[in-house]
């Protein structure tokens, strides 16, 4: 059973996490304000190395990557050819850090992903059977901000432990209502033609009808991102304005471990959204699935890499609008 001494120890370790606490908010505010007065930002002596893929990229996106490589936790970075400005780390940006996770380097839509399903339908159906295909899309998922289902869909992800953090626990009901929906913005579900030129995908060469979707962890993931990004900024008040959205959580702390657990849960939740969208559409059309391919691109992974100095180490690799090359 936790004692007052235990509580005070936790407040002292991460005061920003207790700013809204009924019992310890005043003490937490004093500790945070003291930290602000005492701390100044100390960047790396030499910026972390980075690599840019492509030419004539947005100058503001390049500058965002350069800013990220000044962080004391930064190890190395990379920028993809289609990179553009984002919160903190540019979209299309990759950043490896040492035992720290940056919520805005993962992204607001945690575990946003794409999934492609090859269906046992002739390619000609895209033109010849548009009404049936469009009807399946409209019935079997939902589009728009706040879109949800009246009759909740079932998936094992809702049997997972959503109590890994108080934030995820409070969002479970909303997440369930939006399970299997697509959202808004640049998120979509659409049919198209897939051309297979070799045997790598496990399909004979030829043209296929495929279903492609792009979306993530919906409003639930966005609220988690906002909560822990705010917490990270409060823990690092010393960061200059241009780096404030790159505030990090130390993975040895309770806050860092909470975010990591929430991020991994959102990875499972986003995958479940796509699984249901594709399964329900295939079932509505009465067709078999020939192949599924998917991966998320707003996530952080623990990976072992050879560093620029030739040594090897485990790092936290953030990929925002980017995905592992071997995926």
XYZ file of C-alpha atoms in Angstrom:
327
model
C 0.000 0.000 0.000
C 1.404 3.381 -1.010
C 2.422 5.736 1.799
C 2.631 9.530 1.877
C 6.390 9.133 1.614
C 5.952 7.054 -1.556
C 3.635 9.697 -3.009
C 6.086 12.494 -2.233
C 8.845 10.539 -3.915
C 6.798 10.224 -7.094
C 5.882 13.922 -7.021
C 9.543 14.861 -6.613
C 10.566 12.571 -9.490
C 7.949 13.802 -12.005
C 6.199 16.908 -10.629
C 4.615 17.781 -13.973
C 2.563 14.594 -13.771
C 0.876 15.876 -10.584
C -0.069 19.398 -11.673
C -3.755 18.450 -11.692
C -3.622 16.226 -8.620
C -6.058 17.250 -5.875
C -3.593 16.620 -3.065
C -0.218 17.502 -4.559
C -0.875 20.104 -7.281
C 0.529 23.014 -5.242
C 3.719 21.147 -4.360
C 4.082 19.963 -7.951
C 3.756 23.541 -9.248
C 6.455 24.751 -6.849
C 8.806 22.001 -7.991
C 8.143 22.673 -11.681
C 8.647 26.419 -11.250
C 11.889 25.769 -9.394
C 13.076 23.542 -12.224
C 12.304 26.270 -14.746
C 14.417 28.734 -12.798
C 17.319 26.313 -12.422
C 17.522 24.683 -15.849
C 18.910 25.935 -19.110
C 19.019 24.100 -22.401
C 22.367 22.503 -23.193
C 22.437 21.135 -26.762
C 24.831 18.478 -27.973
C 28.372 19.748 -28.433
C 28.150 18.486 -32.015
C 24.804 17.929 -33.725
C 23.832 14.295 -34.203
C 24.600 13.139 -37.759
C 21.744 12.890 -40.229
C 21.124 11.878 -43.820
C 18.737 13.429 -46.326
C 17.261 11.272 -49.075
C 16.306 13.246 -52.167
C 16.931 16.746 -53.466
C 15.225 20.120 -53.086
C 13.291 19.184 -49.961
C 11.297 21.815 -48.065
C 13.803 24.013 -46.271
C 11.572 24.224 -43.194
C 11.390 20.420 -42.959
C 15.178 20.198 -43.254
C 15.541 22.778 -40.482
C 13.204 20.786 -38.250
C 15.433 17.732 -38.636
C 18.523 19.821 -37.890
C 16.806 21.137 -34.764
C 16.016 17.593 -33.635
C 19.664 16.619 -34.026
C 20.627 19.266 -31.449
C 18.770 17.448 -28.675
C 21.009 15.904 -26.016
C 19.140 12.590 -26.442
C 19.534 12.532 -30.250
C 21.749 9.849 -31.805
C 21.130 10.206 -35.555
C 18.448 11.265 -38.008
C 17.179 10.919 -41.558
C 14.743 12.687 -43.862
C 12.681 10.982 -46.561
C 12.229 12.465 -50.086
C 8.590 13.455 -49.469
C 9.230 15.111 -46.095
C 7.235 18.160 -45.057
C 6.729 20.245 -41.929
C 5.126 18.632 -38.886
C 4.888 19.223 -35.148
C 8.460 19.016 -33.861
C 9.850 16.354 -36.174
C 8.921 16.738 -39.849
C 6.579 14.219 -41.433
C 8.915 11.888 -43.268
C 11.477 12.350 -40.498
C 13.340 9.589 -38.661
C 15.129 10.176 -35.368
C 17.061 7.748 -33.181
C 17.394 8.666 -29.512
C 19.031 7.185 -26.455
C 16.520 5.827 -23.907
C 14.030 8.609 -24.573
C 10.781 8.832 -26.503
C 9.450 12.035 -28.083
C 5.638 11.984 -28.410
C 5.553 14.496 -31.271
C 8.302 12.567 -33.087
C 5.920 9.605 -33.093
C 3.107 11.845 -34.270
C -0.343 13.014 -33.244
C -2.026 10.046 -34.932
C -0.134 7.320 -33.094
C 0.407 4.168 -35.179
C -1.159 5.616 -38.308
C -0.725 2.858 -40.870
C -1.610 1.572 -44.311
C -3.070 -1.796 -45.206
C -3.480 -3.360 -48.626
C -5.708 -6.369 -49.252
C -5.713 -8.163 -52.601
C -9.212 -9.433 -53.351
C -10.333 -12.291 -55.560
C -12.198 -10.007 -57.949
C -11.420 -9.043 -61.545
C -9.740 -5.667 -62.015
C -12.597 -4.711 -64.332
C -14.901 -4.510 -61.289
C -13.418 -1.084 -60.471
C -15.224 0.302 -63.504
C -17.982 -2.241 -64.078
C -19.221 -2.686 -60.501
C -18.717 0.756 -58.959
C -22.095 0.902 -57.243
C -21.525 -2.338 -55.336
C -17.952 -1.430 -54.383
C -18.890 2.078 -53.253
C -21.813 0.715 -51.260
C -19.529 -1.680 -49.389
C -17.202 1.191 -48.465
C -20.033 3.389 -47.232
C -21.688 0.649 -45.180
C -18.679 -1.063 -43.645
C -16.651 1.883 -42.338
C -17.300 5.481 -41.329
C -15.616 8.698 -42.443
C -15.387 12.112 -40.812
C -14.298 13.714 -37.545
C -15.766 11.831 -34.594
C -17.262 9.127 -36.825
C -18.414 6.056 -34.899
C -20.676 3.002 -35.087
C -23.940 2.731 -33.174
C -23.508 -1.029 -33.007
C -19.990 -1.660 -31.736
C -17.721 -4.009 -33.604
C -15.802 -6.746 -31.871
C -12.051 -7.324 -31.798
C -9.593 -8.849 -29.326
C -7.901 -5.464 -28.849
C -10.826 -4.396 -26.678
C -10.009 -7.304 -24.340
C -6.492 -5.938 -23.826
C -5.574 -4.143 -20.598
C -6.607 -0.549 -21.246
C -5.663 0.285 -17.656
C -1.977 0.512 -18.592
C -2.391 4.266 -18.009
C -5.157 6.398 -16.555
C -5.396 8.144 -19.933
C -6.066 4.973 -21.933
C -8.452 3.708 -19.275
C -10.594 6.805 -19.645
C -10.611 6.570 -23.441
C -11.602 2.918 -23.865
C -15.305 3.616 -24.392
C -14.619 6.203 -27.092
C -12.102 3.914 -28.765
C -14.604 1.070 -28.912
C -17.269 3.274 -30.498
C -14.787 4.280 -33.226
C -13.379 0.787 -33.781
C -13.405 0.046 -37.511
C -13.822 3.679 -38.609
C -11.557 5.697 -40.890
C -11.717 9.308 -39.730
C -10.963 12.371 -41.824
C -8.117 14.449 -43.229
C -5.844 12.438 -45.506
C -7.312 9.138 -44.311
C -9.086 7.010 -46.883
C -10.285 3.586 -47.994
C -10.328 2.939 -51.737
C -10.162 0.287 -54.444
C -7.522 0.207 -57.147
C -5.449 -1.910 -59.484
C -2.311 -3.637 -58.211
C 0.313 -4.768 -60.716
C 2.581 -7.617 -59.549
C 5.872 -7.844 -61.458
C 7.663 -10.604 -59.532
C 6.989 -13.407 -57.066
C 8.103 -11.532 -53.920
C 4.532 -10.966 -52.738
C 3.612 -14.628 -53.104
C 1.206 -13.946 -55.964
C 1.592 -14.847 -59.638
C 2.522 -11.920 -61.856
C -0.434 -9.991 -63.162
C -3.028 -7.357 -62.311
C -5.250 -7.594 -59.244
C -8.052 -5.663 -57.584
C -6.861 -4.354 -54.223
C -8.313 -2.465 -51.276
C -6.055 0.163 -49.687
C -6.641 2.033 -46.425
C -4.795 4.779 -44.551
C -5.743 5.770 -41.005
C -4.586 5.315 -37.428
C -5.705 5.327 -33.824
C -8.454 7.908 -34.332
C -9.376 10.410 -31.620
C -8.072 8.115 -28.903
C -4.511 8.217 -30.201
C -4.692 11.972 -30.702
C -5.711 12.551 -27.082
C -2.903 10.325 -25.827
C -0.411 12.213 -27.996
C -1.629 15.574 -26.746
C -1.567 14.510 -23.088
C 1.971 13.149 -23.114
C 3.313 15.892 -25.389
C 2.058 18.467 -22.897
C 3.620 16.493 -20.061
C 6.944 16.269 -21.914
C 6.975 20.035 -22.498
C 6.286 20.653 -18.813
C 9.175 18.366 -17.899
C 11.515 20.278 -20.231
C 10.749 23.974 -19.783
C 14.360 24.761 -20.672
C 13.818 23.937 -24.347
C 13.810 26.968 -26.660
C 10.612 27.661 -28.565
C 11.766 26.006 -31.798
C 12.472 22.782 -29.893
C 9.502 22.745 -27.515
C 7.562 20.218 -29.620
C 10.573 17.902 -29.424
C 10.327 17.530 -25.654
C 11.041 13.967 -24.600
C 10.131 11.500 -21.886
C 12.918 9.504 -20.266
C 12.054 5.817 -20.587
C 13.393 5.142 -17.096
C 10.614 7.309 -15.632
C 6.990 6.475 -14.935
C 5.825 9.014 -17.521
C 8.041 7.516 -20.226
C 6.934 3.979 -19.459
C 3.291 5.062 -19.473
C 3.603 6.678 -22.885
C 5.403 3.634 -24.292
C 2.659 1.306 -23.031
C -0.040 3.603 -24.432
C 1.759 3.850 -27.786
C 2.011 0.076 -28.093
C -1.680 -0.285 -27.239
C -2.502 2.252 -29.949
C -0.439 0.176 -32.370
C -2.705 -2.790 -31.691
C -5.810 -0.604 -31.838
C -4.887 0.967 -35.191
C -4.154 -2.480 -36.635
C -7.557 -3.655 -35.395
C -9.269 -0.746 -37.154
C -7.767 -1.757 -40.489
C -8.396 -5.456 -39.899
C -12.094 -4.813 -39.340
C -12.443 -2.405 -42.266
C -10.917 -4.896 -44.685
C -12.645 -7.971 -43.261
C -16.106 -6.378 -43.294
C -15.710 -5.037 -46.833
C -14.456 -8.388 -48.157
C -17.357 -10.153 -46.440
C -19.881 -7.649 -47.794
C -18.593 -8.320 -51.300
C -18.538 -12.082 -50.721
C -14.949 -12.472 -51.941
C -11.818 -14.224 -50.720
C -8.667 -12.418 -49.609
C -5.551 -13.371 -51.582
C -2.990 -11.270 -49.697
C -2.691 -8.775 -46.824
C 0.216 -6.311 -46.437
C 0.415 -3.618 -43.749
C 2.626 -1.586 -41.445
C 2.363 1.563 -39.371
C 4.419 4.687 -39.923
C 3.872 6.868 -36.831
C 5.625 4.833 -34.190
C 8.799 4.277 -32.197
C 10.732 1.023 -32.158
C 13.534 -0.338 -29.984
C 16.223 -1.400 -32.442
C 19.900 -2.229 -32.428
C 21.941 -0.229 -34.928
C 25.502 0.507 -35.882
C 26.144 4.108 -34.886
C 28.090 6.708 -36.875
C 31.182 6.097 -34.697
C 31.160 2.399 -35.643
C 29.827 1.075 -32.337
C 26.530 -0.763 -31.904
C 23.788 0.187 -29.470
C 20.083 -0.164 -28.806
C 18.267 3.039 -29.717
C 14.698 4.285 -29.897
C 13.890 4.899 -33.560
C 11.028 7.322 -34.197
C 9.515 7.113 -37.665
C 6.971 9.816 -38.391
C 5.381 9.356 -41.783
C 8.132 6.825 -42.474
C 8.345 3.069 -42.078
C 11.147 0.503 -41.599
C 12.928 -0.279 -44.860
C 12.565 -3.999 -44.261
C 8.817 -3.862 -43.602
